[in-house]
Coordinates of C-alpha atoms and ligand atoms in Angstrom, one line a residue:
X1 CA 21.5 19.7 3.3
X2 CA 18.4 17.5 3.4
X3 CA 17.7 15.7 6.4
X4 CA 16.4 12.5 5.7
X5 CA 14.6 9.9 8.0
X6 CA 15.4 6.1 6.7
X7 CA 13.4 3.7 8.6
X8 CA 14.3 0.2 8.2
X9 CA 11.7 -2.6 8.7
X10 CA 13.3 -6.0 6.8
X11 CA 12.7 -7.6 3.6
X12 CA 14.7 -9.0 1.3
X13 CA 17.2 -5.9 0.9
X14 CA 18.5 -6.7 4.3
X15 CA 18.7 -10.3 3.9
X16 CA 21.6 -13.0 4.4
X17 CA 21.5 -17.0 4.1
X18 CA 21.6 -18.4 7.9
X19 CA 22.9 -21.4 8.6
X20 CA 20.0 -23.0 7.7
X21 CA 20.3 -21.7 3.9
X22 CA 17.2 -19.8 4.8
X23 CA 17.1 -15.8 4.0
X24 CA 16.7 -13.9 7.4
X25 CA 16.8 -10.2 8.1
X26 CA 20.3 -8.6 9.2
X27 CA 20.5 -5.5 11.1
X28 CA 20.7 -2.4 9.3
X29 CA 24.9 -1.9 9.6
X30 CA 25.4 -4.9 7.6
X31 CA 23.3 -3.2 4.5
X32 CA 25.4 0.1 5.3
X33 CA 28.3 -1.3 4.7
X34 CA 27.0 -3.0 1.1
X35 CA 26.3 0.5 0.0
X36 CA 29.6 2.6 0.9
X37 CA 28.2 5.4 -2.1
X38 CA 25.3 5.8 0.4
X39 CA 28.2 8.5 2.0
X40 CA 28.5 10.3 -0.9
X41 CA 24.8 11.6 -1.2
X42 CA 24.3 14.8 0.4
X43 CA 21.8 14.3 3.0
X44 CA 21.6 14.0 6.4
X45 CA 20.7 10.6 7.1
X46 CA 19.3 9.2 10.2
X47 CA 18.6 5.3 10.4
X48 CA 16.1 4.3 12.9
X49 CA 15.2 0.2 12.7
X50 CA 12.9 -1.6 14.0
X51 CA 13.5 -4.0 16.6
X52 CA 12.9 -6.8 14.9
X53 CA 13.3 -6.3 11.3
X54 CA 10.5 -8.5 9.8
X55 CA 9.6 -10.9 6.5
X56 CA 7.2 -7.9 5.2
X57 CA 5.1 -11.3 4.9
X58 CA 4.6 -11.3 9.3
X59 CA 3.4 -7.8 8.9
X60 CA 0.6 -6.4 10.7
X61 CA -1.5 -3.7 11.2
X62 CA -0.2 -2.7 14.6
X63 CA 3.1 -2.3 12.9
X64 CA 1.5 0.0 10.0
X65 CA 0.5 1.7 13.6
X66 CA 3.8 2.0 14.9
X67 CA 5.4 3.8 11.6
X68 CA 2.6 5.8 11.2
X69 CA 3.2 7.0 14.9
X70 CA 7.2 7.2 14.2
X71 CA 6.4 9.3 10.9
X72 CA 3.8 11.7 12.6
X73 CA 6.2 12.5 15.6
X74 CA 9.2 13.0 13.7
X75 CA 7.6 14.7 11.1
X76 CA 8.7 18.4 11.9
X77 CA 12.7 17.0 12.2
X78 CA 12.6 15.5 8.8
X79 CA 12.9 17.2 5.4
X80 CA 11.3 13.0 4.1
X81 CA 11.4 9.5 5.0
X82 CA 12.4 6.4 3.0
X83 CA 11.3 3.0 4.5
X84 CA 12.7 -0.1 3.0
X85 CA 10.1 -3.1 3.6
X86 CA 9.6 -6.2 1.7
X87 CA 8.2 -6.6 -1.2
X88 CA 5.8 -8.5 -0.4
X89 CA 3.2 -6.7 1.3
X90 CA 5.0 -3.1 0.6
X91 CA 1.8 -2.8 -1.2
X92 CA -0.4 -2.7 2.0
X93 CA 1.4 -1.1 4.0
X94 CA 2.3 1.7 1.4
X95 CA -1.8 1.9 1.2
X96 CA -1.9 2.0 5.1
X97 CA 0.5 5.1 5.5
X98 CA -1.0 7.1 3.0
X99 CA -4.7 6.7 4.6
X100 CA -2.8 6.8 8.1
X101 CA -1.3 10.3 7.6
X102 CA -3.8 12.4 6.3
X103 CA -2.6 15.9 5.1
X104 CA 0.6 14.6 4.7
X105 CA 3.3 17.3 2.8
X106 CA 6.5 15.5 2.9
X107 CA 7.5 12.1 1.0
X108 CA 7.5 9.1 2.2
X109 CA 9.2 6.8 -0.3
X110 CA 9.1 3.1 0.6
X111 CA 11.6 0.3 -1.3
X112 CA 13.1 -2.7 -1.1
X113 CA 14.8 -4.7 -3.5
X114 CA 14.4 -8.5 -5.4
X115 CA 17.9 -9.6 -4.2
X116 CA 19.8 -9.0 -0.7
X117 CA 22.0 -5.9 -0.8
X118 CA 25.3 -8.2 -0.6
X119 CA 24.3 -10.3 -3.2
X120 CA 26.6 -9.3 -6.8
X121 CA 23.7 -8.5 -9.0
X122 CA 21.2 -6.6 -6.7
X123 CA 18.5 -4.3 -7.3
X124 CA 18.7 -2.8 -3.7
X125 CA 22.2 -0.2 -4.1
X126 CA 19.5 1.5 -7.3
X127 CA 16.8 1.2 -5.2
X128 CA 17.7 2.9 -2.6
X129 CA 20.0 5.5 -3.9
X130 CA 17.2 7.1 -5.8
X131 CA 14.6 6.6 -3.1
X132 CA 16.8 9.0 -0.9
X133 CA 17.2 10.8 -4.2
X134 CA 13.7 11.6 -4.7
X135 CA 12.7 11.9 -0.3
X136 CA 15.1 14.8 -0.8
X137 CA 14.2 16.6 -4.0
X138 CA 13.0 20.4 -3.2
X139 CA 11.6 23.5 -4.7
X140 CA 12.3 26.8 -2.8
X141 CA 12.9 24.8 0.4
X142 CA 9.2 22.8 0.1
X143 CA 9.5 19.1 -0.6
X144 CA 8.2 18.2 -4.6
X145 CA 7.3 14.7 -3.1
X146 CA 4.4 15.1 -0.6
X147 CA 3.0 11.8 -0.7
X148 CA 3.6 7.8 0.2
X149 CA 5.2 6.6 -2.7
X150 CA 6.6 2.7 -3.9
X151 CA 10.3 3.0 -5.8
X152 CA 11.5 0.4 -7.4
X153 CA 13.1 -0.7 -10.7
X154 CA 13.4 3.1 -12.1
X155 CA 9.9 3.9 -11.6
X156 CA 8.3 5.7 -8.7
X157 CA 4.7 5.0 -7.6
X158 CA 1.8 6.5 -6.0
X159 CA 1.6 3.8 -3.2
X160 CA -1.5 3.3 -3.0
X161 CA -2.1 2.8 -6.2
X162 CA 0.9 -0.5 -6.9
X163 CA 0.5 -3.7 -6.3
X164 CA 3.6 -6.6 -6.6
X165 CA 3.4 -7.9 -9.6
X166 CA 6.4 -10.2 -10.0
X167 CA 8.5 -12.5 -7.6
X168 CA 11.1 -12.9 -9.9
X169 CA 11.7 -9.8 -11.8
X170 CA 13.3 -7.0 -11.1
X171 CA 10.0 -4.7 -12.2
X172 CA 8.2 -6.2 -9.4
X173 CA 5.8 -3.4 -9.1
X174 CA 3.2 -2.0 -11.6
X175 CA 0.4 0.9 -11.1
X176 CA -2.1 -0.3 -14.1
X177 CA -5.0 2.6 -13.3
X178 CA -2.1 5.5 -12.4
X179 CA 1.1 6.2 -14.3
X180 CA 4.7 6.6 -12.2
X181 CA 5.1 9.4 -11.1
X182 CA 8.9 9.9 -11.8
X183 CA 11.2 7.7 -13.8
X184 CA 15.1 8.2 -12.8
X185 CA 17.0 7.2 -15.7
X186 CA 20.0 9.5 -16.8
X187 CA 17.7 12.6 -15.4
X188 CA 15.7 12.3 -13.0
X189 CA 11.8 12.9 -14.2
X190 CA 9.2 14.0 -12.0
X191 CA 5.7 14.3 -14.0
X192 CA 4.6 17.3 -11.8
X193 CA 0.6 17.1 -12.8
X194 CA 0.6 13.7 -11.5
X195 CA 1.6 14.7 -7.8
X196 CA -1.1 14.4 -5.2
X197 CA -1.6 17.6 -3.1
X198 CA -3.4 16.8 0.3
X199 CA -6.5 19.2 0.2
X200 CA -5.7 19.0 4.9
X201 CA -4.4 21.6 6.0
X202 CA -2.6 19.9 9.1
X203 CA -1.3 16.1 9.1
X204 CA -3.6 14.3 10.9
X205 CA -3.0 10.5 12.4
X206 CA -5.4 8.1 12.0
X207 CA -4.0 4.9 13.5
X208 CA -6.8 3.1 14.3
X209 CA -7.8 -0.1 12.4
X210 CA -10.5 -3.2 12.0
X211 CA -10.3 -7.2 11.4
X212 CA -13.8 -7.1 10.5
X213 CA -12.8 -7.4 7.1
X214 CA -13.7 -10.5 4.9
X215 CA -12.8 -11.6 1.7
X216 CA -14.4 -14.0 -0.9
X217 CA -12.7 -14.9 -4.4
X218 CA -15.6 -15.8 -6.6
X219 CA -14.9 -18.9 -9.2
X220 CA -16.7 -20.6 -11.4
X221 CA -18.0 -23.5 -9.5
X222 CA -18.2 -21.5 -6.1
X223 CA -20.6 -23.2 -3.6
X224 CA -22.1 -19.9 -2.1
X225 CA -24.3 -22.5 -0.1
X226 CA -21.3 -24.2 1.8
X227 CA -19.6 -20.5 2.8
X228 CA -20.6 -19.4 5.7
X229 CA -20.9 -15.8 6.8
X230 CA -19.0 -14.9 9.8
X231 CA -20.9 -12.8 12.3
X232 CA -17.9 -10.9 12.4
X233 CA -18.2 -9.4 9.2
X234 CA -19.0 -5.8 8.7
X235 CA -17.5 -5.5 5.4
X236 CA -17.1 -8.4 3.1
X237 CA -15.1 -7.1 -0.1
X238 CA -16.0 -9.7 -2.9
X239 CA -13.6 -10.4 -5.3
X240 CA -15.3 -10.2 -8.2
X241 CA -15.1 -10.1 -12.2
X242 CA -13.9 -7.9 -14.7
X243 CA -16.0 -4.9 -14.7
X244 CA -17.5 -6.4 -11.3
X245 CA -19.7 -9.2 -12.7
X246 CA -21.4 -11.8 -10.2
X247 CA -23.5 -14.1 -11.0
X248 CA -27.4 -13.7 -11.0
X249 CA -27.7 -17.0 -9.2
X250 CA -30.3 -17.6 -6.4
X251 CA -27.6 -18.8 -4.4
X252 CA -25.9 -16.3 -4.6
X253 CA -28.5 -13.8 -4.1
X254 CA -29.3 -16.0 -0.9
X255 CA -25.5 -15.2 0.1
X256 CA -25.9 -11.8 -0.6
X257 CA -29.3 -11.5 1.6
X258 CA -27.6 -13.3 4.8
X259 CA -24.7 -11.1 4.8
X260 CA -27.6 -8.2 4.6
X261 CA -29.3 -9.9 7.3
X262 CA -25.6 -10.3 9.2
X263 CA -25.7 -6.3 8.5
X264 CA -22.2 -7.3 6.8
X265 CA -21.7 -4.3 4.0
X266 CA -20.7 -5.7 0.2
X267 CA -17.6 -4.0 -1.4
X268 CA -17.1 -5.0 -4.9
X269 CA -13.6 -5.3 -5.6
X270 CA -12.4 -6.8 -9.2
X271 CA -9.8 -9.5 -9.9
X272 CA -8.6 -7.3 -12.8
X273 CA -5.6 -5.2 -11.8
X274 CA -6.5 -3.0 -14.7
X275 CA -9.8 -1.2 -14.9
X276 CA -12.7 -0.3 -12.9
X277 CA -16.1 -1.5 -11.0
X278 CA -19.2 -0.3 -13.1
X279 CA -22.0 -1.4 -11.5
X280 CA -25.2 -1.7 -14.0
X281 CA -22.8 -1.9 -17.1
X282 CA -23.3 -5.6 -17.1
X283 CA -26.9 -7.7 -16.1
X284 CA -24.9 -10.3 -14.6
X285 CA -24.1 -7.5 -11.8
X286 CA -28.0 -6.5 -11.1
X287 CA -27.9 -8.9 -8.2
X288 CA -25.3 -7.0 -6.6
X289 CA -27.0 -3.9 -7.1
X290 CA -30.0 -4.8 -5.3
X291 CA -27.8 -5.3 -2.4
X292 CA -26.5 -1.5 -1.7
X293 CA -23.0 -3.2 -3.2
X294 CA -20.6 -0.5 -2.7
X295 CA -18.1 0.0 -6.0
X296 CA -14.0 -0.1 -4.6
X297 CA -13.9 1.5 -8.2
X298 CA -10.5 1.6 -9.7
X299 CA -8.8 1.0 -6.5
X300 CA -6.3 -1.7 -6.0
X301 CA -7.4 -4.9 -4.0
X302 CA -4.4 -3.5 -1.6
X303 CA -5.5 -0.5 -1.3
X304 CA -9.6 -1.0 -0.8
X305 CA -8.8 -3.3 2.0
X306 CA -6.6 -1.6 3.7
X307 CA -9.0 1.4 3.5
X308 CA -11.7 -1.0 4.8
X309 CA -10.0 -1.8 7.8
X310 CA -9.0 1.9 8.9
X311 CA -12.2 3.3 7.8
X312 CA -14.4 1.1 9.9
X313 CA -12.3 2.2 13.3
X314 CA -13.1 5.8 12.3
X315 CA -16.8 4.9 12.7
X316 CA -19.8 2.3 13.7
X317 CA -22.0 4.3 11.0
X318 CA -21.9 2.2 7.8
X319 CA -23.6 5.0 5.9
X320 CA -20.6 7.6 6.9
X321 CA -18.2 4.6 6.2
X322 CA -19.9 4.4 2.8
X323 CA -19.2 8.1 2.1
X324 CA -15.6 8.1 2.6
X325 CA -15.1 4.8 1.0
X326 CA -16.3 6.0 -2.1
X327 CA -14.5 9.3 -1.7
X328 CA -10.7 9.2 -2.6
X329 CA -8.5 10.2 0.5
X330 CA -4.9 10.3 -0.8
X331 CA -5.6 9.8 -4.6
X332 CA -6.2 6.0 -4.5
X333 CA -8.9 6.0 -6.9
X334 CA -10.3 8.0 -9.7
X335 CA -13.3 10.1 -9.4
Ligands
LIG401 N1 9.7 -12.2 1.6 C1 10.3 -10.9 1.4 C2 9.6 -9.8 2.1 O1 8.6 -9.4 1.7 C3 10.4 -10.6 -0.1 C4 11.1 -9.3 -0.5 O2 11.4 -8.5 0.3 O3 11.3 -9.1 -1.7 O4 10.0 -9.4 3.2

């Protein structure tokens, strides 16, 4: 039989009104009891929960940390792990594990669900039947899932490649630059030529991470000469548009040459969820160009700041940070 590792953090799924009509995480008995079919799969299940199972919304790096940690020891005892997590930054954090455990050869299958697991109509009893479902699919002993991966609503994702999409439906997750990588319907369907393969040869943990991360949402109508750039700024990933267009503006190109002179690196991250960053494809992006802008590509917002944050604990040289941006680590973007 499989041995699974389920590692409960909060979120919705394990949610009850309290007295104050307010949804707060429940310990992780009340959710067993919801699901009594969760007996009937055959695997080995251990449930490990956090001490303080959280709104995904509190999350924090130091908690992507901790997992990561929790994963990498256990590793060896486990034939896969399924975390359930909130939906709301599931996204992130799905991002964080997969840069987090490099060389990683066994699933780890993150879900949650829209509505509490008591509530009549729920999402979560699906949810997390197939998660375990898929954590413990194998071919000649060896895992078929070797990667961090979002299920939810009969789809499964490369994590690092979804984002939440909805509050309010079901399908609250979409991967617009990846397809699924398995649908469970009647049959389960695993597209096999989809599945990332770690070229490491051991895992590795890397659990270190950065706040020198900014952000900056360009708008029409943005006063670049009222934001200020904070000195703690090494990279500033600008939210730009569609194909990566900025402005040609000399105030902006006076905000791009003080975040030079702050020695704060430009990523260029869209506000389309679909598509990629072309630098030069447009005139309108020759400012950033000039500025040694580097291109997040076709990654998700989630995903390039989350690698943004890890990378620049791996090292104080921007060019090697550059590098490995750029490069995809656990198939986050397309090459
Ligand atoms: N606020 C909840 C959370 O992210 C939402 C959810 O789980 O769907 O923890």
């Amino acid at each position: 039989m499989r041995k699974i590792c389920l590692i409960y953090t909060g979120g919705t799924i394990g949610m009850r009104q309290n007295p104050n009509g307010k949804l707060a995480p429940v310990d992780f008995e009340e959710l067993r009891k919801n699901i009594p079919t969760l007996r009937l799969l055959p695997i080995e299940l251990e449930v490990k929960t956090m001490d303080r199972p959280l709104d995904s919304s509190e999350m924090h790096p130091s908690v992507w940390a901790d997992l990561a940690n929790e994963i990498y020891t256990l590793h060896d005892q486990f034939d896969g792990f399924v975390i359930l997590h909130g939906t709301d930054t599931m996204a992130f954090t799905a991002s964080a594990l997969s840069f987090m455990l490099r060389g990683l050869k066994k699933p780890v299958i993150i879900t949650g669900s829209q509505l509490p697991v008591g509530v009549l109509r729920t999402d979560a009893v699906e949810n997390l039947l197939s998660a375990l479902e898929f954590a413990a699919m194998e071919e000649a002993g060896a895992p078929i899932i070797q990667e961090v991966c979002i299920y939810f609503e009969y789809k499964l994702y490369r994590g690092n490649r979804a984002y939440k999409r909805s509050s309010n439906e079901f399908n609250a997750f979409s991967s617009p630059n990846f397809p699924p990588l398995a649908e469970s319907g009647v049959r389960m369907t695993v597209h096999n030529e989809l599945l990332w393969r770690s070229p490491v040869a051991e895992l590795e943990l890397h659990k270190g991470y950065s706040n020198e991360v900014g952000v900056v949402t360009l708008y029409p109508g943005l006063d670049f000469n009222a934001l200020q750039v904070q000195p703690n700024w090494r990279i500033l990933l600008l939210r730009t548009f569609g194909a990566g267009n900025a402005p040609n503006s000399p105030d902006f190109i006076e905000f791009l040459s003080r975040c030079s002179n702050n020695g704060t690196v430009i990523v260029n991250t869209s506000q389309c969820v679909s598509g990629a960053v072309v630098h030069g494809l447009y005139d309108s992006s020759s400012a950033l160009e000039r500025f040694n802008v580097l291109s997040a590509k076709d990654m998700t917002f989630e995903s390039a700041l989350v690698k943004a944050m890890l990378l620049l604990s791996e090292s104080e040289d921007l060019r090697e940070f550059g590098i490995k941006f750029s490069s995809s680590l656990a198939g986050e973007l397309t090459e």
